[in-house]
N, CA, C and O atoms as a DFTB+ gen file, in Angstrom:
672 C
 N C O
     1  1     -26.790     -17.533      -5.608
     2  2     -27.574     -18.256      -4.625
     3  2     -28.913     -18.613      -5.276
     4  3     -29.561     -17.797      -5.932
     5  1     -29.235     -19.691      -5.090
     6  2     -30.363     -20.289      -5.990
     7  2     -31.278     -19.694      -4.668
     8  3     -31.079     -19.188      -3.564
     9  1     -32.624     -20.180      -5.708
    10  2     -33.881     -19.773      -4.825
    11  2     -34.320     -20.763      -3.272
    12  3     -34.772     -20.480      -2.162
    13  1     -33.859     -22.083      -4.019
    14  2     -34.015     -23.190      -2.702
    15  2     -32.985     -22.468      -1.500
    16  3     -33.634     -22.079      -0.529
    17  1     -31.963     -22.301      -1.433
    18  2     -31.084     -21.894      -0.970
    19  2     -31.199     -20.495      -0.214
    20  3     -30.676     -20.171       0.852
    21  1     -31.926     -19.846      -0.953
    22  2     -32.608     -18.657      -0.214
    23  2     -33.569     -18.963       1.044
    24  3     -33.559     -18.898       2.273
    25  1     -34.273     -19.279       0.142
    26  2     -35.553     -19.993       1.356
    27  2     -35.159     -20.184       2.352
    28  3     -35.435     -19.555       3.374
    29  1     -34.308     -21.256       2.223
    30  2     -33.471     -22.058       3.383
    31  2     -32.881     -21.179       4.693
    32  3     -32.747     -21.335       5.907
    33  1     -32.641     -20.257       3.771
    34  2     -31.397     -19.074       5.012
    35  2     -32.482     -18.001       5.249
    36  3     -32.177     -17.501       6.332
    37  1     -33.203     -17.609       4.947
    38  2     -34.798     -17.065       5.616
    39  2     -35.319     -17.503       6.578
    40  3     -35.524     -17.089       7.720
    41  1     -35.652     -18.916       5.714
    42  2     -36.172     -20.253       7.273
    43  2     -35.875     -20.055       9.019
    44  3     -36.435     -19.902      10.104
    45  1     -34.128     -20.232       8.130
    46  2     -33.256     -20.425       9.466
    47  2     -33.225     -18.963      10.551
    48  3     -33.262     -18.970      11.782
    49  1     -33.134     -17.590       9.487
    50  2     -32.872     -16.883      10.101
    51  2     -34.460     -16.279      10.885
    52  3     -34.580     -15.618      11.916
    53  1     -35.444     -16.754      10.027
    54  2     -36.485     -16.407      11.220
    55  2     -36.874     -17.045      12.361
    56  3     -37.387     -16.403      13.276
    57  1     -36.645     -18.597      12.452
    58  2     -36.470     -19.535      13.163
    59  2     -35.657     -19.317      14.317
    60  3     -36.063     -19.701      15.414
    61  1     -34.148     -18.532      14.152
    62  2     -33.396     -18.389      14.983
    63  2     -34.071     -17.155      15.630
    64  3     -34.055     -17.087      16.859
    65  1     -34.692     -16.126      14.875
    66  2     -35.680     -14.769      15.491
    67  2     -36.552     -15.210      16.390
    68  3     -36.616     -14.699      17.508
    69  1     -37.308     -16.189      16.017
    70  2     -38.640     -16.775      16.967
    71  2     -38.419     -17.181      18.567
    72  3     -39.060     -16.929      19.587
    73  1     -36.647     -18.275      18.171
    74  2     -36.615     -18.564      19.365
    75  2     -36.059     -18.241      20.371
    76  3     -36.019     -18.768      21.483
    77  1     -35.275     -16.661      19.656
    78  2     -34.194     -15.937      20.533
    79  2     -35.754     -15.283      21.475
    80  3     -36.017     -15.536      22.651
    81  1     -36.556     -14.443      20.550
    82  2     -37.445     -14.347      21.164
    83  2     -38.142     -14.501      22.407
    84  3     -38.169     -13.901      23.482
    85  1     -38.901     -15.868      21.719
    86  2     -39.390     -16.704      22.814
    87  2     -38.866     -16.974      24.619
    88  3     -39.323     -17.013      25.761
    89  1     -37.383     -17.128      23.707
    90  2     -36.077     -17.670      25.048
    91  2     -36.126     -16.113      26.061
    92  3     -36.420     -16.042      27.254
    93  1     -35.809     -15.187      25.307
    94  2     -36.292     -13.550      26.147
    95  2     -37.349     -13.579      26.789
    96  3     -37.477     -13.446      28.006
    97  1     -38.346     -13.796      25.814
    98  2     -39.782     -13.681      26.893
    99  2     -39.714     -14.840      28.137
   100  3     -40.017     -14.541      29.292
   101  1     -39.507     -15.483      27.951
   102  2     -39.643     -16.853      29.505
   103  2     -38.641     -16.160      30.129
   104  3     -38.983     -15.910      31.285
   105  1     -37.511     -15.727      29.855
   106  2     -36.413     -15.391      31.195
   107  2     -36.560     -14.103      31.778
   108  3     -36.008     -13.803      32.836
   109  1     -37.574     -13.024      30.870
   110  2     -38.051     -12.236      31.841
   111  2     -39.311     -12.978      32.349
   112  3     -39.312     -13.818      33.249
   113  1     -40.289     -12.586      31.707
   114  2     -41.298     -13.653      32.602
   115  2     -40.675     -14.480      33.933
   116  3     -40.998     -14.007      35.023
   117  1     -40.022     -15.382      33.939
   118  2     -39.113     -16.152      35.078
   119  2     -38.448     -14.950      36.107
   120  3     -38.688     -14.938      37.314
   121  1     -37.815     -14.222      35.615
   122  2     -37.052     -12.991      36.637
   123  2     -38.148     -11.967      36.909
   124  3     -37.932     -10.827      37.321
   125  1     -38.516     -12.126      36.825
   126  2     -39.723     -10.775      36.958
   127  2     -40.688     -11.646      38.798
   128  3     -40.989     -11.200      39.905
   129  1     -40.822     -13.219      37.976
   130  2     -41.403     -14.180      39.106
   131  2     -40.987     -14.301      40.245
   132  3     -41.619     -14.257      41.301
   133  1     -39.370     -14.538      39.974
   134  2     -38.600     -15.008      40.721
   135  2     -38.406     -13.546      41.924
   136  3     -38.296     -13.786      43.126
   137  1     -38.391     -12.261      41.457
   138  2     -38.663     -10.977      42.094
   139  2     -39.301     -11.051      42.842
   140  3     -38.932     -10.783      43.985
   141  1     -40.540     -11.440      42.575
   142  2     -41.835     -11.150      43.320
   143  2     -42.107     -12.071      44.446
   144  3     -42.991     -11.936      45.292
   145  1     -41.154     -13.115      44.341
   146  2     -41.470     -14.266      45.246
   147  2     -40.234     -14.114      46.414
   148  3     -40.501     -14.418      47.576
   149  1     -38.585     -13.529      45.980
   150  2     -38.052     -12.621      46.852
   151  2     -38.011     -11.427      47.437
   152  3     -37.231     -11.125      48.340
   153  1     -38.966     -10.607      46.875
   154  2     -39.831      -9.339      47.885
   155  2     -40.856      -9.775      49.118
   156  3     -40.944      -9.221      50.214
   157  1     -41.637     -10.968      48.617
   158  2     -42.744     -11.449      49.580
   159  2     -42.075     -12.139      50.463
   160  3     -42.430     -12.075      51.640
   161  1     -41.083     -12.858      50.121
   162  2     -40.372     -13.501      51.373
   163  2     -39.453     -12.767      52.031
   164  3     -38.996     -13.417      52.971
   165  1     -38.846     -11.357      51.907
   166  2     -38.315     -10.771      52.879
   167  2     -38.986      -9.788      53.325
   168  3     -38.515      -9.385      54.388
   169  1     -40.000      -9.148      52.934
   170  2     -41.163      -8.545      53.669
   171  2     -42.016      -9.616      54.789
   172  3     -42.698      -9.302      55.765
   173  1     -41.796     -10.541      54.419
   174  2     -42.268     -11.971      55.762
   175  2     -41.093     -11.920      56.937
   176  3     -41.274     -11.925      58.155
   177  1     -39.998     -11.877      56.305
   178  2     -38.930     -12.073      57.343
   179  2     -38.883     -10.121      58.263
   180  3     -38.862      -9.708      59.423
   181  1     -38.884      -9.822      57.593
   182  2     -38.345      -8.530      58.081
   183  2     -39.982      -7.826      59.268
   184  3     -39.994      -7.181      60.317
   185  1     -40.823      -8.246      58.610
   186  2     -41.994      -8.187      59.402
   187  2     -42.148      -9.040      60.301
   188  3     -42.742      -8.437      61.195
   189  1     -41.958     -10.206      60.656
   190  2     -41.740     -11.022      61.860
   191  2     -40.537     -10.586      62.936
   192  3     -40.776     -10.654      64.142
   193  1     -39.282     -10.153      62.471
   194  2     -38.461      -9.512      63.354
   195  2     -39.305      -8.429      63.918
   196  3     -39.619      -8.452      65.108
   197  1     -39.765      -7.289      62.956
   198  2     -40.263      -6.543      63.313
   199  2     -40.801      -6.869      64.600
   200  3     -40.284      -6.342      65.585
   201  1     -41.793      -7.684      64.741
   202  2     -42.903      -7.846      65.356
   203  2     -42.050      -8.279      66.878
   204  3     -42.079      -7.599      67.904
   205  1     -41.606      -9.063      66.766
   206  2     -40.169      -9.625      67.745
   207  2     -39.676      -8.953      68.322
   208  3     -39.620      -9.117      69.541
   209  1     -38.902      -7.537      67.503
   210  2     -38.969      -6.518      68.149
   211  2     -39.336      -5.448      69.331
   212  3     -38.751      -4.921      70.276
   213  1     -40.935      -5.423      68.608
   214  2     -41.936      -4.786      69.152
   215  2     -42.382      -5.484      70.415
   216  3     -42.989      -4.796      71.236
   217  1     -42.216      -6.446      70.614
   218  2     -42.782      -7.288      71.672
   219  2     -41.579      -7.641      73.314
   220  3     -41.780      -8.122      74.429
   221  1     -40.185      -6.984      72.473
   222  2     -39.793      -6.830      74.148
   223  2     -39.877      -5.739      74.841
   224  3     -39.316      -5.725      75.937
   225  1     -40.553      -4.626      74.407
   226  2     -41.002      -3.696      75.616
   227  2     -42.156      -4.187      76.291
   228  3     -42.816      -3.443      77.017
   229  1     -42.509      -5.626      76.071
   230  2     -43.802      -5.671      76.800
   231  2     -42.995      -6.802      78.056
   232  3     -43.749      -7.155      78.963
   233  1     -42.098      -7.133      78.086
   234  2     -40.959      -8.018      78.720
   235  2     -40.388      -7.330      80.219
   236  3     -40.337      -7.644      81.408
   237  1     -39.917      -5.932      79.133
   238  2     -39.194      -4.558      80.039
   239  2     -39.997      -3.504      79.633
   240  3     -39.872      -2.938      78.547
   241  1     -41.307      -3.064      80.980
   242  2     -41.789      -1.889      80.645
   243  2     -40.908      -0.558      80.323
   244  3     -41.453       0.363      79.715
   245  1     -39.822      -0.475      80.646
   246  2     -38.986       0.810      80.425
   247  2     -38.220       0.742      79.390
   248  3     -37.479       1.705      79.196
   249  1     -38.185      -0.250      78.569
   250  2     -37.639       0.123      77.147
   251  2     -38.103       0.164      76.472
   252  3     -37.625      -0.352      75.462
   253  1     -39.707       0.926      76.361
   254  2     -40.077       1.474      75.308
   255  2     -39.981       3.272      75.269
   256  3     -40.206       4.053      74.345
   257  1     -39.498       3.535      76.863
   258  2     -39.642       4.704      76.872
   259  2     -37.916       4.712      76.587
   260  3     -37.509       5.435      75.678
   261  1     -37.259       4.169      77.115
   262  2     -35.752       3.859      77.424
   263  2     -35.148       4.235      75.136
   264  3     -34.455       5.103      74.606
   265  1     -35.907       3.050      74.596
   266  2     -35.563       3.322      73.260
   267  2     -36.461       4.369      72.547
   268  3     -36.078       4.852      71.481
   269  1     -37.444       4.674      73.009
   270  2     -37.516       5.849      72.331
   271  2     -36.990       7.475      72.739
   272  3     -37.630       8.329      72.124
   273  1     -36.158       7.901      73.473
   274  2     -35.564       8.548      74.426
   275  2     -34.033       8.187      73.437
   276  3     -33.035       8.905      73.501
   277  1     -34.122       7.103      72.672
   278  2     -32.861       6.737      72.232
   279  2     -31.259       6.560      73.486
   280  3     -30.097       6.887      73.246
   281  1     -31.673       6.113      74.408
   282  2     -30.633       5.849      75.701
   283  2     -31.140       4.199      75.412
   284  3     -30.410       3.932      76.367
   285  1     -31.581       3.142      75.084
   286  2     -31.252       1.821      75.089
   287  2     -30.381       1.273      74.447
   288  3     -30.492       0.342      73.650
   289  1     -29.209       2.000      74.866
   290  2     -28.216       0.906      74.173
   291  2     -27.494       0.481      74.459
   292  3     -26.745      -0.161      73.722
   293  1     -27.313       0.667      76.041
   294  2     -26.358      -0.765      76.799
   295  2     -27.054      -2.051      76.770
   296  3     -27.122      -2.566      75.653
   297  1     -27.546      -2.638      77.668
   298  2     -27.509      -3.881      78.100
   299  2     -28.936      -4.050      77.093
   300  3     -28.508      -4.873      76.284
   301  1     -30.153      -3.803      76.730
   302  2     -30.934      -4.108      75.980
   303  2     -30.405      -3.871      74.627
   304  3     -30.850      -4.774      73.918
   305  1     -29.844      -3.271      74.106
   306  2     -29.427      -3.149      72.615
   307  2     -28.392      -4.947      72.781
   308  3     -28.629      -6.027      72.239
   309  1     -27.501      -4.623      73.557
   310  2     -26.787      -5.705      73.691
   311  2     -27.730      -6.696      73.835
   312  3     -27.360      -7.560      73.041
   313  1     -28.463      -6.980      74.235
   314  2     -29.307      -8.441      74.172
   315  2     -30.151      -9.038      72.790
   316  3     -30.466     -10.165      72.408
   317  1     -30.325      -7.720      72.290
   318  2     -30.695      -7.656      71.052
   319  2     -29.913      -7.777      69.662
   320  3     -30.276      -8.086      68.527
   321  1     -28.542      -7.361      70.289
   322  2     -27.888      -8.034      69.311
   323  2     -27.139      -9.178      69.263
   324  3     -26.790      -9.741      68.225
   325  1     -26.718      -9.762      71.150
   326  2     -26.519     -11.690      70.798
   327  2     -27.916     -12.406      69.790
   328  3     -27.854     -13.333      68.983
   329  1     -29.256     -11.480      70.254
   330  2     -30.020     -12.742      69.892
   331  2     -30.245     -12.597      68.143
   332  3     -30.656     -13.474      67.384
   333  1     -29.837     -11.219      67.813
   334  2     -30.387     -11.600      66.156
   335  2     -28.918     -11.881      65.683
   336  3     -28.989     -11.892      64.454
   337  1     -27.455     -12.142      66.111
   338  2     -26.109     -12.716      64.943
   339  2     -26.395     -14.135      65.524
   340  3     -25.635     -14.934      64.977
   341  1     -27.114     -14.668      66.322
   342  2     -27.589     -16.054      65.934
   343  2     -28.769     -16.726      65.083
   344  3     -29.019     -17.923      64.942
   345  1     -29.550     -15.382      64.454
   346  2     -30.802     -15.726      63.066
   347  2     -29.478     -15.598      62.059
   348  3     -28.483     -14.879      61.959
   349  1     -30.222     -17.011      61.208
   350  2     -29.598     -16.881      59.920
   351  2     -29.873     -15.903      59.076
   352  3     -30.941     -15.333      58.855
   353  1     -28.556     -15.717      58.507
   354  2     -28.865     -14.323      57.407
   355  2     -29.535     -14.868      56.356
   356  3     -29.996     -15.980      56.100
   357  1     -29.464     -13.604      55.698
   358  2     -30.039     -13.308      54.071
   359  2     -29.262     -14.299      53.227
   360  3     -28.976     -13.698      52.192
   361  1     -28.898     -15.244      53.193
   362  2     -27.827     -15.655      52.313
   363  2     -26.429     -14.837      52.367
   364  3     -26.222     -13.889      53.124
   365  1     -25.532     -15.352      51.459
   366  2     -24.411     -14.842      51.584
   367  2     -24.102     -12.688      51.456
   368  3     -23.376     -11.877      52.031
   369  1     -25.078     -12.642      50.450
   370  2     -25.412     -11.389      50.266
   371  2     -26.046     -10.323      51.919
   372  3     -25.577      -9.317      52.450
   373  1     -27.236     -11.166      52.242
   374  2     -28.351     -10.287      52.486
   375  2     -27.691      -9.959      54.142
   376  3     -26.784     -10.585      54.691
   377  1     -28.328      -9.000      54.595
   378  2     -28.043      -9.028      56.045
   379  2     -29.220      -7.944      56.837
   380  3     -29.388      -6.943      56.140
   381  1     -29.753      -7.936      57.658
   382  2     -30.655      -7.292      58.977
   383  2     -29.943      -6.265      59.437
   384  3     -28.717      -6.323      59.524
   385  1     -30.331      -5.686      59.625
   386  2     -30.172      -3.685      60.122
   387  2     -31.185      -3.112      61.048
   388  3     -32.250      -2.792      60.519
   389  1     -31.093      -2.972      61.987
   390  2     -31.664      -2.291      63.435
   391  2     -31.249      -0.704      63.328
   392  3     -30.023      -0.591      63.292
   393  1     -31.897       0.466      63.272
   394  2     -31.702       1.510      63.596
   395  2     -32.731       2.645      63.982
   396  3     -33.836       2.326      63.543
   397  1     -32.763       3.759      64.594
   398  2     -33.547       4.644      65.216
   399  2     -33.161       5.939      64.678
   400  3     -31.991       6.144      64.354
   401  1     -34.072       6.836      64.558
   402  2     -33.913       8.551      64.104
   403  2     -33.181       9.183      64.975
   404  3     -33.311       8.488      65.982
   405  1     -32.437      10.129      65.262
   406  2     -32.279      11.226      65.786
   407  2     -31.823      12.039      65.230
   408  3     -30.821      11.955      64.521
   409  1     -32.648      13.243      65.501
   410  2     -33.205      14.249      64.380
   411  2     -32.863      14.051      63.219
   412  3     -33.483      13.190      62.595
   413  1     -31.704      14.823      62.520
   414  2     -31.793      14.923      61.019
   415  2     -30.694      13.234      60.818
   416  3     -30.226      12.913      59.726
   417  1     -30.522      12.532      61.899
   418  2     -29.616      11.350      61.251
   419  2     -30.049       9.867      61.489
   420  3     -30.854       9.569      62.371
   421  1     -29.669       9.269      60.940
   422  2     -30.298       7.941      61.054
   423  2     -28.892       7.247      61.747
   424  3     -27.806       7.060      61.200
   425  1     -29.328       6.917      63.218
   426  2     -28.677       5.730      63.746
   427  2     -28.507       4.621      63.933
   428  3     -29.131       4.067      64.838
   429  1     -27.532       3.866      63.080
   430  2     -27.579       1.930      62.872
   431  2     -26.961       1.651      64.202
   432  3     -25.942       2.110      64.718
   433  1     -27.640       0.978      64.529
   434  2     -28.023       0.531      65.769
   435  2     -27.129      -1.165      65.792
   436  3     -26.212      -1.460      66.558
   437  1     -27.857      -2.228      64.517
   438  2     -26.904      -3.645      64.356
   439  2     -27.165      -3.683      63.095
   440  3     -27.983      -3.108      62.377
   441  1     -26.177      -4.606      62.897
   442  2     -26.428      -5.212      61.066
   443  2     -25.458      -6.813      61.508
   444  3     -24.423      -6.996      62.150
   445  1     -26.329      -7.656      60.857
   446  2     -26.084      -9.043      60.942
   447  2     -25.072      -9.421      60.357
   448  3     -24.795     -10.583      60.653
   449  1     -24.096      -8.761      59.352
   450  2     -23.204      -9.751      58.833
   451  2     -21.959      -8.333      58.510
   452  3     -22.223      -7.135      58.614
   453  1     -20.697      -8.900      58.134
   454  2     -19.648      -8.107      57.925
   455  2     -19.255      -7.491      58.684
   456  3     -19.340      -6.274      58.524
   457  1     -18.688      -7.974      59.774
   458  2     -18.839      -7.081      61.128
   459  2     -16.949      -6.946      60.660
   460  3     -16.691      -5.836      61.125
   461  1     -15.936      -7.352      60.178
   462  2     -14.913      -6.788      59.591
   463  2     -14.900      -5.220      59.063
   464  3     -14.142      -4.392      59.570
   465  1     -15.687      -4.942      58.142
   466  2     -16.041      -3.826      57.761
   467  2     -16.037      -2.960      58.268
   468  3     -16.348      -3.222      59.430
   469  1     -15.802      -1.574      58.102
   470  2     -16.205      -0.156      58.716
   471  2     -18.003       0.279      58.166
   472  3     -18.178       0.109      56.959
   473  1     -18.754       0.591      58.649
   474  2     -19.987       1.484      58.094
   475  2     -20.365       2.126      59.018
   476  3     -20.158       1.633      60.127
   477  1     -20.825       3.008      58.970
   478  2     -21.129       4.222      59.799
   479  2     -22.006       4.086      60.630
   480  3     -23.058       3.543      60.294
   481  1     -21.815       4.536      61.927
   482  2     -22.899       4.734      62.531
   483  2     -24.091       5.462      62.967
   484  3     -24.802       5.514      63.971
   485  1     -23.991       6.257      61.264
   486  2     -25.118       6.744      61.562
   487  2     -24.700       7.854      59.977
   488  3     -23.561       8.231      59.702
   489  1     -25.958       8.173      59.157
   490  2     -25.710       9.088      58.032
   491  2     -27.134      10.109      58.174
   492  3     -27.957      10.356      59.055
   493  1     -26.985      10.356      57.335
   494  2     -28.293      11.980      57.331
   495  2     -28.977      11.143      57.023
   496  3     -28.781      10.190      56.269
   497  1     -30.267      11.599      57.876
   498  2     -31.652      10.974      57.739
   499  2     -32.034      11.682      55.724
   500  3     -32.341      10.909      54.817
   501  1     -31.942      12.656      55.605
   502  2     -31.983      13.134      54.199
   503  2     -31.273      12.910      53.249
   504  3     -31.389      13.581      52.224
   505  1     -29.956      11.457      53.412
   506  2     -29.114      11.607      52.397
   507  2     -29.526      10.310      51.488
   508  3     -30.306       9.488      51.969
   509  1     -29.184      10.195      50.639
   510  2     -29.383       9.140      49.055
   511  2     -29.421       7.825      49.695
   512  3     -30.017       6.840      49.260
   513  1     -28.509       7.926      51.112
   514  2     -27.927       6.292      51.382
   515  2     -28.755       5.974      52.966
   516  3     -28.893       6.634      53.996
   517  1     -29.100       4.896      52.609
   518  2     -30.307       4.223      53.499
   519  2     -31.742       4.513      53.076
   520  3     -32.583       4.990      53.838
   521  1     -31.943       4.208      51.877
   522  2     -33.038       4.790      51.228
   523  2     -34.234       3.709      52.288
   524  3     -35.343       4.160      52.573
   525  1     -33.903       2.655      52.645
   526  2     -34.737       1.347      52.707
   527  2     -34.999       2.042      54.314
   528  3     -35.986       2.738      54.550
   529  1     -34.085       1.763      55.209
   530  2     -33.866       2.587      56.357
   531  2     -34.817       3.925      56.632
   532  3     -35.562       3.958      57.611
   533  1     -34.751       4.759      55.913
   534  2     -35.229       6.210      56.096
   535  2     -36.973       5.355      56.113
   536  3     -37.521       5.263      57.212
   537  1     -37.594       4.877      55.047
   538  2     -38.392       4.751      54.582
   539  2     -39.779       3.641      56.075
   540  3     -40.961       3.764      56.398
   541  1     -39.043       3.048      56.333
   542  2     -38.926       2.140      57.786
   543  2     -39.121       3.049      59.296
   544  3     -39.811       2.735      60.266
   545  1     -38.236       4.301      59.101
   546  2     -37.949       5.055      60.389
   547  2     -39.182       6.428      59.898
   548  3     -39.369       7.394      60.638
   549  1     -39.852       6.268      58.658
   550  2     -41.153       7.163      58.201
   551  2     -41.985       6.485      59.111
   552  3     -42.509       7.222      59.946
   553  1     -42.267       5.226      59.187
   554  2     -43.659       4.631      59.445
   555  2     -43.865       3.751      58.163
   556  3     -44.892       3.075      58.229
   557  1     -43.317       3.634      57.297
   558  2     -43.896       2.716      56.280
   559  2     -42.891       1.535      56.913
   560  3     -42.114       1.467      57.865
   561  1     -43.529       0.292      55.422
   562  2     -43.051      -0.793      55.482
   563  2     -43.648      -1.394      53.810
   564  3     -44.708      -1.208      53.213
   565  1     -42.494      -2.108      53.489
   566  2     -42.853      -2.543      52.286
   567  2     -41.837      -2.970      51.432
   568  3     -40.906      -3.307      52.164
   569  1     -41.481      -3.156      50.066
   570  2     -40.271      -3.407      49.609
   571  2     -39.604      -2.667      48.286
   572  3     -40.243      -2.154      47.367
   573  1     -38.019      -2.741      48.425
   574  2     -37.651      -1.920      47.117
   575  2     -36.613      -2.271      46.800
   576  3     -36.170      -3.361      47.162
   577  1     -35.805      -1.260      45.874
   578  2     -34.568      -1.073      45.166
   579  2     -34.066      -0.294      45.120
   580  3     -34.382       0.409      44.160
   581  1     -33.072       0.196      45.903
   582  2     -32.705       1.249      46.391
   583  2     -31.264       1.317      46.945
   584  3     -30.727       0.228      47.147
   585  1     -30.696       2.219      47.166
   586  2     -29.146       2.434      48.060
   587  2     -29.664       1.927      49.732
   588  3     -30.753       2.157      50.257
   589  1     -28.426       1.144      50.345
   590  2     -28.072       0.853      51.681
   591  2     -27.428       1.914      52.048
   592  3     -27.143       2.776      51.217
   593  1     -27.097       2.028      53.337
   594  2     -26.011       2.780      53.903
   595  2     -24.956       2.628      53.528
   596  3     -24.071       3.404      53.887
   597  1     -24.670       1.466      52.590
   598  2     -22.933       1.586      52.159
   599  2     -23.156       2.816      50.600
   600  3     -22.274       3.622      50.305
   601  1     -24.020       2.733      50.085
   602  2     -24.506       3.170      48.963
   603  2     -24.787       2.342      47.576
   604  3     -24.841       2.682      46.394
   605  1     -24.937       1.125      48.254
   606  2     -24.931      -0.365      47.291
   607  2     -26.344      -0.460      46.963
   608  3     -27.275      -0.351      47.760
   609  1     -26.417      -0.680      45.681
   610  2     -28.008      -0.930      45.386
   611  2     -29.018      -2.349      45.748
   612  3     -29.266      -3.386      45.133
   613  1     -29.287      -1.984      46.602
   614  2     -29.899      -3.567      47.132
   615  2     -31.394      -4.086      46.885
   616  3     -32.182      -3.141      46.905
   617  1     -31.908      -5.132      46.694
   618  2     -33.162      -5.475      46.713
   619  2     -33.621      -5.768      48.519
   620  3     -33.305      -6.766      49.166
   621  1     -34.591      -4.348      49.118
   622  2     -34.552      -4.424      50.641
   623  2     -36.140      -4.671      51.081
   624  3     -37.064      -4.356      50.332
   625  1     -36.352      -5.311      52.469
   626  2     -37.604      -5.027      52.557
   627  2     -37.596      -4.059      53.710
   628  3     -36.477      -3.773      54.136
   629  1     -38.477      -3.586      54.206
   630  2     -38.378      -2.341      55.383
   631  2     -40.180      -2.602      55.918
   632  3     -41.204      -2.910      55.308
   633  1     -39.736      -2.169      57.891
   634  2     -40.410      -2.627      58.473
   635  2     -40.661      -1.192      59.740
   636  3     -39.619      -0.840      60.292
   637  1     -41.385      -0.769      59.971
   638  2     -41.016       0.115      61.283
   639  2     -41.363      -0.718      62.310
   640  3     -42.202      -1.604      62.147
   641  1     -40.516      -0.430      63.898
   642  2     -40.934      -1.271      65.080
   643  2     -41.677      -0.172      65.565
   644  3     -40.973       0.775      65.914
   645  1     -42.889      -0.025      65.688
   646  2     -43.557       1.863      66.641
   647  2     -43.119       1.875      68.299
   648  3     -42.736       2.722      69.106
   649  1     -43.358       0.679      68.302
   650  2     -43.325       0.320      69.920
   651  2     -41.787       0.767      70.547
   652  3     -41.468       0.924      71.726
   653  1     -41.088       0.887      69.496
   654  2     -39.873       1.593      69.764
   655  2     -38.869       2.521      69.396
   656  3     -37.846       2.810      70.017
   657  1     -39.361       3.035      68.110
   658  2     -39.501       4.281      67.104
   659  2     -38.175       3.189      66.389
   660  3     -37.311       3.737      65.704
   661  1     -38.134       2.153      66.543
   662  2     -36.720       2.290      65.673
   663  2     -37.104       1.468      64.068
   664  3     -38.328       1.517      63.949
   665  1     -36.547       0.841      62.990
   666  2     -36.887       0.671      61.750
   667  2     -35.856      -0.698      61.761
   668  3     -34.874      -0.976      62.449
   669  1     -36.535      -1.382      60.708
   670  2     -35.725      -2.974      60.269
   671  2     -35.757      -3.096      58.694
   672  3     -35.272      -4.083      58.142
């Protein structure tokens, strides 16, 4: 291999280094963006239900005592759930989850999509699954990456309703 010839395949092979590089850095940079701009927009969504939420015990004075007593779940749970399987979901993926504490378990209350499916109605407030859930039915609100109640790792946002002890 002559010396021109060397050069040449140096050239190339640092050239091809630079731009594999480069091409890495923009597509994290880009996914890292693209993250941050789907955390803020379902912490918007999930905090406006929230709030939606919170605002029909002021409708029906007795279902704030009614759901926190955890007994609202005839005819107000039912109203609550015609009106949110007519909000559009998360995309094909994403879906809304309504649930309340009692004692050591967490009770799902609705979930917007896959209604084919079996999922429980309800798992240990202390177990791995509903990480997003548990975190919601604390009093916080905010966003993560974490296990659902199926035990699927999801990108979630979480919301508590106080006005009715229950979590979104």
């Amino acid at each position: 291999m002559s010396e021109r010839t060397r050069i040449l395949v140096v050239s190339i092979v640092i050239l091809v280094i630079v731009s594999v590089s480069a091409a890495t850095l923009a597509i994290g940079v880009l996914y890292r963006a693209t993250l941050e701009q789907h955390k803020a927009h379902l912490a918007r969504i999930v905090s406006h239900r929230a709030r939606i939420l919170g605002t029909v015990e002021g409708f029906h004075p007795e279902l704030r005592e009614r759901a926190i007593a955890g007994v609202a779940q005839g005819k107000e749970i039912g109203q609550i759930i015609d009106v949110y399987q007519h909000f559009a979901t998360f995309g094909d993926t994403g879906e809304f989850t309504l649930a309340r504490r009692a004692g050591d378990q967490v009770v799902w209350l609705l979930r917007s999509r896959q209604a084919d499916e079996e999922w429980p109605s309800s798992t240990l407030y202390d177990s791995e699954l509903g990480q997003p859930m548990q975190r919601a039915l604390s009093g916080e609100s905010g966003t993560m990456v974490g296990l659902d109640y199926r035990g699927t790792r999801v990108l979630a946002a979480y919301e508590p309703v106080p006005e009715t002890g229950w979590g979104v």
